[in-house]
Amino acid sequence: MTRIPTGFVLAMDFVRIPTGFVLLFCLGLALGTVPACAGVPGGAAAPGTGGNGPVAPDPNGATPATPAPTVSTCHPEVAFHGAPIDAAADQWTWVPFADARCRDGSSTGIGVRIHPGATRLAIYFEGGGACFHDASCVINDVFLNFGESQFNSWASATGAGGIFDPARADNPFRGWSFVYVPYCTGDVHAGSRDHVDVPGGPTNQSFVGYRNVAAYLQRVVPTFADVRHVVVTGISAGGFGAALNYDRLSQAFCGARVTLVDDSGPPMSDNYLAPCLQARWRDLWNLDAALPADCKDCRGPDGGGIVNYLAYLTHKYPDSDLGLISADQDSIISLFFGYGANDCQGLHGVSAGMSGATFRMGLEELRDQYFARPNLGSYIVPSTSHTFTNALTFYSTTVDGVALPAWVNFLVNEKLATHVGMQP
């Protein structure tokens, strides 16, 4: 069993909260649909090309299987009429969107790195906490806005490492195109509510992450109209965001294979993610707007039920591959889930955090009861660390003899979902 050094995973900051206590919290960043379907080309990718470009075969496992479409019918939200994005090949490029906004009302956008001829696309949702009461909003204030200067800093550092590294032979995403979705809305990319006053916290907030994605898709879908495989991924808040946007992205890229790789955003059951905390998110962010209207079990009478969205996805997309990466005692997600303890007493004071043992039990339940199908996989690291795919730890992490890049490659390129780690 390999314990991952937390120093490799991400930066830790001490943040002083107005109530006087100090939280040790990982920021989770190294910067710190439509009535028409996207087209799908008929040709298959040649083995050993990474699915997208002239990349040599990798004996260590980055050789893809030919992707097969998994969605035969779809009903996207709207038609995508935006202009395709024009950007330099294989270079990160900032694309501003006047109709996309951050929590403070400022405009934002996305980053793209387009690989010529690529038929595979990774859409990455950034992480960075969440805003739902005074303490959490102060932490999330670091990500209150995001523009071109912040993006350029990210692109020159994190944007060249982890799954974004274009040179490593063991990168399962070598030769792919990328879309980078920044995080400045404080709502795990799932909000649809303006002019919100947070209890005990900031006022007139824009929790519009889900709306922003709708704006981005107007240009992203036409830009990548010929992709055959889309991976929806993200870290921490972006892991939750990737999952919550998975259904609409599967619909938007109709006919393509769509895979989910959720890094450190585990959707635990009501036994571990308190319904009262889920209810706060639903009310504050209008989270229900991000959940499919026909997912009746996603909306429990007590505010719970978000975990049932996973069951909804596996029923709606029975051939799609969904994977979760997590530490078995993630100290950051434990902190956030801890706000729901004792009927959400943490929302009115200091969160004691969920114990590592309890968090592990929640993961075990999630794996055993919700990840039982063959095309659902998990990679559980014995650690308290948080996030693994956007830094050097992506290549240094090994559990039970299986390297993390190899596990991701099996899921993404070989269509083989497996469970690694957290053995009894």
Coordinates of C-alpha atoms in Angstrom, one line a residue:
M1 CA 0.0 0.0 0.0
T2 CA 1.4 3.4 -1.0
R3 CA 0.7 6.5 1.0
I4 CA 0.8 9.6 -1.1
P5 CA 2.8 12.6 0.2
T6 CA 0.4 15.4 0.7
G7 CA 3.0 17.9 -0.4
F8 CA 2.9 16.5 -3.9
V9 CA -0.9 16.7 -4.3
L10 CA -1.6 20.4 -3.8
A11 CA -0.8 23.5 -1.8
M12 CA -2.2 23.9 1.7
D13 CA -3.2 27.3 3.1
F14 CA -4.2 28.5 6.5
V15 CA -7.3 30.5 6.1
R16 CA -8.6 32.6 9.0
I17 CA -12.3 32.6 9.3
P18 CA -14.2 35.6 10.8
T19 CA -15.4 33.6 13.7
G20 CA -11.8 33.3 14.9
F21 CA -11.0 29.8 14.2
V22 CA -8.4 28.6 11.7
L23 CA -9.0 25.9 9.1
L24 CA -6.3 23.9 7.3
F25 CA -7.8 23.6 3.9
C26 CA -6.6 22.4 0.6
L27 CA -7.5 24.9 -2.1
G28 CA -7.6 22.1 -4.7
L29 CA -6.0 24.1 -7.6
A30 CA -2.5 24.5 -8.7
L31 CA -2.9 28.2 -9.3
G32 CA -3.4 27.9 -7.1
T33 CA -28.8 19.8 -24.2
V34 CA -30.0 20.5 -27.8
P35 CA -32.3 19.3 -30.6
A36 CA -29.3 18.5 -32.8
C37 CA -26.6 16.0 -32.3
A38 CA -22.9 16.5 -32.8
G39 CA -21.6 14.6 -35.8
V40 CA -19.6 11.4 -35.5
P41 CA -17.2 10.4 -38.2
G42 CA -17.4 6.8 -39.4
G43 CA -13.7 6.0 -39.3
A44 CA -12.2 4.2 -36.3
A45 CA -9.0 5.4 -34.7
A46 CA -5.9 3.4 -35.6
P47 CA -4.4 1.4 -32.7
G48 CA -1.5 3.1 -31.2
T49 CA -2.5 6.6 -32.2
G50 CA -4.0 7.6 -28.8
G51 CA -7.2 8.0 -30.7
N52 CA -6.2 11.4 -32.0
G53 CA -2.8 12.0 -33.5
P54 CA 0.5 10.5 -34.6
V55 CA 1.6 9.2 -31.2
A56 CA 3.7 6.1 -31.1
P57 CA 2.3 2.9 -29.4
D58 CA 3.0 2.7 -25.7
P59 CA 4.0 -0.7 -24.3
N60 CA 2.9 0.5 -20.8
G61 CA -0.7 0.7 -21.7
A62 CA -1.7 4.0 -23.4
T63 CA -3.1 2.2 -26.4
P64 CA -6.8 2.7 -27.0
A65 CA -9.5 0.4 -28.0
T66 CA -11.8 1.6 -30.8
P67 CA -14.5 3.6 -29.1
A68 CA -18.1 2.6 -29.7
P69 CA -21.0 5.1 -29.4
T70 CA -23.1 4.3 -26.4
V71 CA -26.0 6.7 -26.8
S72 CA -28.3 6.0 -29.8
T73 CA -31.0 8.6 -29.0
C74 CA -30.6 11.9 -27.1
H75 CA -32.5 15.0 -26.4
P76 CA -30.1 17.9 -25.8
E77 CA -31.3 21.1 -24.1
V78 CA -31.0 23.5 -27.0
A79 CA -29.4 23.8 -30.4
F80 CA -25.7 24.8 -30.5
H81 CA -25.3 27.7 -33.0
G82 CA -22.1 29.3 -31.6
A83 CA -19.1 29.9 -33.8
P84 CA -16.4 27.2 -33.6
I85 CA -13.3 28.3 -31.6
D86 CA -10.3 29.2 -33.6
A87 CA -7.1 28.7 -31.6
A88 CA -3.4 27.8 -32.3
A89 CA -2.7 24.1 -32.4
D90 CA -1.5 22.4 -29.3
Q91 CA -1.4 25.6 -27.3
W92 CA -3.5 26.7 -24.3
T93 CA -5.8 29.6 -25.4
W94 CA -8.1 31.7 -23.3
V95 CA -11.7 32.1 -24.7
P96 CA -13.7 34.8 -23.0
F97 CA -17.5 34.5 -22.7
A98 CA -19.4 37.7 -22.0
D99 CA -22.4 35.7 -20.8
A100 CA -20.5 33.6 -18.3
R101 CA -20.0 35.0 -14.8
C102 CA -18.2 34.4 -11.6
R103 CA -19.6 34.5 -8.1
D104 CA -18.8 38.2 -7.8
G105 CA -20.5 39.0 -11.1
S106 CA -17.3 39.4 -13.2
S107 CA -17.1 37.8 -16.6
T108 CA -15.1 34.6 -17.2
G109 CA -14.5 32.0 -19.9
I110 CA -12.7 28.7 -20.7
G111 CA -9.4 27.5 -21.9
V112 CA -8.9 25.2 -24.9
R113 CA -5.9 23.2 -26.2
I114 CA -6.9 21.9 -29.6
H115 CA -4.9 19.0 -31.1
P116 CA -5.3 18.9 -34.9
G117 CA -7.2 15.9 -36.2
A118 CA -8.1 14.8 -32.7
T119 CA -11.2 12.7 -32.3
R120 CA -11.0 12.6 -28.5
L121 CA -11.7 15.4 -26.1
A122 CA -11.3 15.8 -22.4
I123 CA -13.4 18.4 -20.6
Y124 CA -11.9 19.3 -17.3
F125 CA -13.7 21.0 -14.4
E126 CA -11.5 22.8 -12.0
G127 CA -11.9 22.6 -8.2
G128 CA -11.6 24.9 -5.3
G129 CA -14.1 24.6 -2.4
A130 CA -17.6 25.9 -2.3
C131 CA -19.7 28.7 -0.8
F132 CA -22.7 27.8 1.3
H133 CA -22.1 29.6 4.7
D134 CA -19.7 32.2 6.2
A135 CA -16.7 29.9 6.7
S136 CA -16.9 28.0 3.4
C137 CA -17.4 31.2 1.5
V138 CA -14.3 32.9 3.0
I139 CA -12.2 29.9 1.9
N140 CA -13.7 29.9 -1.6
D141 CA -13.1 33.7 -1.9
V142 CA -9.7 32.8 -3.3
F143 CA -11.6 31.7 -6.4
L144 CA -14.0 34.6 -6.5
N145 CA -13.1 35.6 -10.1
F146 CA -11.1 34.1 -13.0
G147 CA -10.0 35.7 -16.1
E148 CA -7.2 35.6 -18.7
S149 CA -4.3 36.4 -16.3
Q150 CA -5.3 33.7 -13.9
F151 CA -5.7 31.3 -16.8
N152 CA -2.2 32.1 -18.2
S153 CA -0.7 31.4 -14.7
W154 CA -2.5 28.1 -14.6
A155 CA -1.6 27.1 -18.1
S156 CA 2.1 27.7 -17.5
A157 CA 2.2 25.5 -14.5
T158 CA -0.6 23.0 -13.9
G159 CA -1.6 23.1 -17.5
A160 CA 1.6 21.3 -18.5
G161 CA 1.5 18.5 -15.8
G162 CA -0.6 15.6 -14.7
I163 CA -3.1 14.5 -17.3
F164 CA -2.3 17.7 -19.3
D165 CA 1.3 16.7 -19.9
P166 CA 1.6 16.3 -23.7
A167 CA 4.9 14.5 -23.7
R168 CA 4.7 11.6 -21.3
A169 CA 4.3 8.2 -23.0
D170 CA 2.2 7.0 -20.0
N171 CA -0.3 9.8 -20.2
P172 CA -3.7 8.2 -21.2
F173 CA -4.7 11.6 -22.7
R174 CA -1.6 12.1 -24.8
G175 CA -2.8 13.5 -28.2
W176 CA -6.2 14.6 -27.0
S177 CA -7.8 18.0 -27.2
F178 CA -8.8 19.7 -23.9
V179 CA -11.3 22.1 -22.6
Y180 CA -10.5 23.7 -19.3
V181 CA -13.5 25.0 -17.3
P182 CA -12.3 27.3 -14.5
Y183 CA -14.1 27.5 -11.1
C184 CA -15.2 30.8 -9.8
T185 CA -18.9 30.3 -8.9
G186 CA -18.6 28.5 -5.6
D187 CA -21.4 26.0 -6.5
V188 CA -19.5 22.9 -7.8
H189 CA -20.3 24.0 -11.3
A190 CA -24.0 23.2 -10.7
G191 CA -25.7 26.5 -9.7
S192 CA -28.4 28.5 -11.5
R193 CA -29.3 31.3 -9.1
D194 CA -28.6 35.0 -9.1
H195 CA -28.6 37.7 -6.4
V196 CA -28.2 35.2 -3.5
D197 CA -27.5 36.3 0.1
V198 CA -25.6 33.5 1.9
P199 CA -26.7 33.0 5.5
G200 CA -24.1 34.7 7.7
G201 CA -21.9 35.3 4.6
P202 CA -21.6 37.4 1.5
T203 CA -24.6 39.0 -0.3
N204 CA -25.7 39.4 -3.9
Q205 CA -23.8 36.3 -5.1
S206 CA -24.0 34.7 -8.5
F207 CA -24.1 30.9 -8.2
V208 CA -24.3 30.3 -12.0
G209 CA -21.8 27.5 -12.7
Y210 CA -24.4 25.3 -14.4
R211 CA -25.6 28.2 -16.6
N212 CA -22.0 29.0 -17.5
V213 CA -21.5 25.5 -18.9
A214 CA -24.6 26.0 -21.1
A215 CA -23.0 29.1 -22.5
Y216 CA -19.7 27.3 -23.1
L217 CA -21.4 24.4 -24.9
Q218 CA -22.7 26.8 -27.6
R219 CA -19.2 27.0 -29.0
V220 CA -17.5 23.9 -27.6
V221 CA -19.9 21.5 -29.4
P222 CA -19.5 23.1 -32.8
T223 CA -15.7 23.3 -32.3
F224 CA -15.4 19.5 -31.5
A225 CA -18.3 18.3 -33.7
D226 CA -16.3 15.3 -34.9
V227 CA -15.2 13.8 -31.6
R228 CA -15.8 10.1 -31.1
H229 CA -14.9 10.0 -27.4
V230 CA -15.4 12.6 -24.7
V231 CA -14.0 12.3 -21.2
V232 CA -15.7 14.4 -18.5
T233 CA -13.4 14.9 -15.6
G234 CA -12.4 17.3 -12.8
I235 CA -11.0 17.5 -9.3
S236 CA -12.7 18.1 -5.9
A237 CA -15.5 20.6 -6.6
G238 CA -14.8 19.9 -10.2
G239 CA -15.2 16.2 -9.6
F240 CA -18.7 16.8 -8.3
G241 CA -19.2 19.3 -11.2
A242 CA -18.1 16.7 -13.8
A243 CA -20.6 14.2 -12.5
L244 CA -23.4 16.8 -12.3
N245 CA -22.8 17.9 -15.8
Y246 CA -22.3 14.4 -17.2
D247 CA -25.9 13.9 -18.4
R248 CA -26.1 17.1 -20.3
L249 CA -22.7 16.5 -21.9
S250 CA -23.7 13.0 -22.9
Q251 CA -26.7 14.5 -24.6
A252 CA -24.8 17.4 -26.2
F253 CA -22.2 15.0 -27.7
C254 CA -24.9 12.7 -29.1
G255 CA -23.5 9.5 -30.6
A256 CA -20.0 9.8 -29.1
R257 CA -18.8 7.7 -26.2
V258 CA -18.8 9.7 -23.0
T259 CA -16.7 8.6 -20.0
L260 CA -16.7 10.1 -16.5
V261 CA -13.5 10.3 -14.4
D262 CA -14.3 11.9 -11.1
D263 CA -11.2 12.8 -9.0
S264 CA -12.1 13.4 -5.3
G265 CA -15.8 14.2 -5.7
P266 CA -17.5 11.1 -4.1
P267 CA -21.3 11.3 -4.2
M268 CA -22.0 9.5 -0.8
S269 CA -25.4 8.4 0.4
D270 CA -27.6 10.3 2.9
N271 CA -26.0 8.2 5.6
Y272 CA -22.8 10.1 5.2
L273 CA -23.7 13.3 3.2
A274 CA -26.4 14.7 5.5
P275 CA -29.7 15.6 3.8
C276 CA -29.8 19.0 5.6
L277 CA -26.5 19.9 4.0
Q278 CA -27.8 18.8 0.6
A279 CA -30.9 20.9 1.2
R280 CA -28.7 24.0 1.8
W281 CA -27.0 23.4 -1.5
R282 CA -30.3 22.9 -3.3
D283 CA -31.8 26.1 -1.9
L284 CA -28.7 28.3 -2.1
W285 CA -27.5 27.3 -5.6
N286 CA -30.8 26.0 -7.1
L287 CA -29.0 22.7 -7.4
D288 CA -32.1 20.9 -8.5
A289 CA -31.9 22.6 -11.9
A290 CA -28.7 20.6 -12.6
L291 CA -30.4 17.3 -11.8
P292 CA -32.5 15.6 -14.6
A293 CA -36.2 16.4 -14.2
D294 CA -37.0 12.7 -14.5
C295 CA -34.7 11.6 -11.7
K296 CA -37.4 11.5 -9.1
D297 CA -35.2 9.8 -6.5
C298 CA -32.7 12.6 -6.7
R299 CA -35.0 14.9 -4.7
G300 CA -35.7 13.4 -1.3
P301 CA -38.4 15.0 0.8
D302 CA -35.8 15.8 3.5
G303 CA -33.4 17.3 0.9
G304 CA -31.3 14.2 0.4
G305 CA -31.1 11.8 -2.5
I306 CA -28.3 13.3 -4.6
V307 CA -26.5 9.9 -4.6
N308 CA -29.4 8.5 -6.6
Y309 CA -28.2 10.6 -9.5
L310 CA -25.5 7.9 -9.9
A311 CA -28.1 5.2 -10.2
Y312 CA -29.9 7.3 -12.7
L313 CA -26.8 7.7 -14.9
T314 CA -26.0 4.0 -14.8
H315 CA -29.6 3.1 -15.9
K316 CA -29.7 5.8 -18.6
Y317 CA -26.3 5.1 -20.0
P318 CA -25.8 1.3 -19.3
D319 CA -22.8 1.0 -21.6
S320 CA -20.9 4.1 -20.4
D321 CA -17.9 3.9 -18.2
L322 CA -17.8 5.8 -14.9
G323 CA -14.8 6.0 -12.6
L324 CA -14.0 7.5 -9.2
I325 CA -10.6 8.3 -7.8
S326 CA -10.4 9.1 -4.1
A327 CA -8.3 8.9 -1.0
D328 CA -9.9 6.5 1.5
Q329 CA -9.7 9.2 4.2
D330 CA -9.7 12.5 2.2
S331 CA -9.2 15.2 4.7
I332 CA -10.8 18.0 2.6
I333 CA -14.0 16.3 1.6
S334 CA -14.3 15.0 5.2
L335 CA -14.2 18.6 6.3
F336 CA -17.0 19.6 4.0
F337 CA -19.2 16.6 4.8
G338 CA -18.6 17.3 8.4
Y339 CA -20.6 20.5 8.2
G340 CA -23.7 18.3 8.0
A341 CA -23.0 16.4 11.3
N342 CA -25.5 16.7 14.1
D343 CA -28.3 18.1 11.9
C344 CA -25.9 20.6 10.3
Q345 CA -24.7 22.2 13.4
G346 CA -21.4 22.8 11.6
L347 CA -23.2 25.4 9.5
H348 CA -23.5 27.5 12.6
G349 CA -20.0 27.0 14.0
V350 CA -16.8 25.1 13.4
S351 CA -16.9 21.9 11.4
A352 CA -15.2 19.1 13.3
G353 CA -14.9 17.2 10.1
M354 CA -16.0 13.6 9.4
S355 CA -13.5 11.1 10.8
G356 CA -11.3 9.2 8.4
A357 CA -12.9 5.9 9.5
T358 CA -16.4 7.2 8.8
F359 CA -15.3 8.6 5.4
R360 CA -13.9 5.2 4.5
M361 CA -17.1 3.5 5.5
G362 CA -19.0 5.9 3.2
L363 CA -16.7 5.0 0.3
E364 CA -17.1 1.3 1.0
E365 CA -20.9 1.7 0.9
L366 CA -20.6 3.7 -2.3
R367 CA -18.5 1.1 -4.0
D368 CA -20.4 -1.9 -2.8
Q369 CA -24.0 -0.6 -3.4
Y370 CA -23.7 2.0 -6.2
F371 CA -20.6 0.9 -8.2
A372 CA -21.6 -2.8 -8.6
R373 CA -22.0 -2.7 -12.4
P374 CA -19.1 -4.0 -14.5
N375 CA -18.5 -0.6 -16.3
L376 CA -18.1 1.3 -13.0
G377 CA -14.7 1.5 -11.5
S378 CA -12.9 3.0 -8.5
Y379 CA -9.3 3.7 -7.5
I380 CA -9.0 4.3 -3.8
V381 CA -5.6 5.5 -2.4
P382 CA -4.8 4.8 1.3
S383 CA -4.2 8.4 2.2
T384 CA -5.7 11.6 3.6
S385 CA -4.6 13.5 0.5
H386 CA -6.9 15.2 -1.9
T387 CA -6.9 15.1 -5.7
F388 CA -4.4 13.2 -7.9
T389 CA -4.8 13.8 -11.6
N390 CA -3.6 17.4 -12.1
A391 CA -0.1 17.1 -10.6
L392 CA 3.0 14.9 -10.6
T393 CA 1.2 12.5 -8.1
F394 CA -0.8 11.3 -11.1
Y395 CA 2.4 9.5 -12.2
S396 CA 3.8 8.6 -8.8
T397 CA 0.7 7.0 -7.3
T398 CA 0.5 3.2 -7.2
V399 CA -2.0 1.1 -5.2
D400 CA -1.9 -2.7 -5.0
G401 CA 0.7 -2.7 -7.8
V402 CA -1.5 -0.7 -10.2
A403 CA -0.2 2.7 -11.3
L404 CA -2.9 5.4 -11.5
P405 CA -2.2 6.2 -15.2
A406 CA -2.6 2.5 -16.0
W407 CA -6.0 2.4 -14.2
V408 CA -7.2 5.5 -16.0
N409 CA -6.0 4.1 -19.3
F410 CA -7.9 0.9 -18.8
L411 CA -11.1 2.8 -18.0
V412 CA -10.7 5.5 -20.8
N413 CA -8.9 3.8 -23.6
E414 CA -9.5 0.1 -23.1
K415 CA -13.0 0.4 -21.8
L416 CA -12.2 -1.7 -18.8
A417 CA -13.5 -0.5 -15.4
T418 CA -11.8 -2.1 -12.4
H419 CA -11.7 -1.6 -8.6
V420 CA -8.3 -0.9 -7.1
G421 CA -7.6 -0.4 -3.4
M422 CA -9.6 -0.4 -0.2
Q423 CA -9.6 -4.2 0.2
P424 CA -11.0 -5.7 3.4

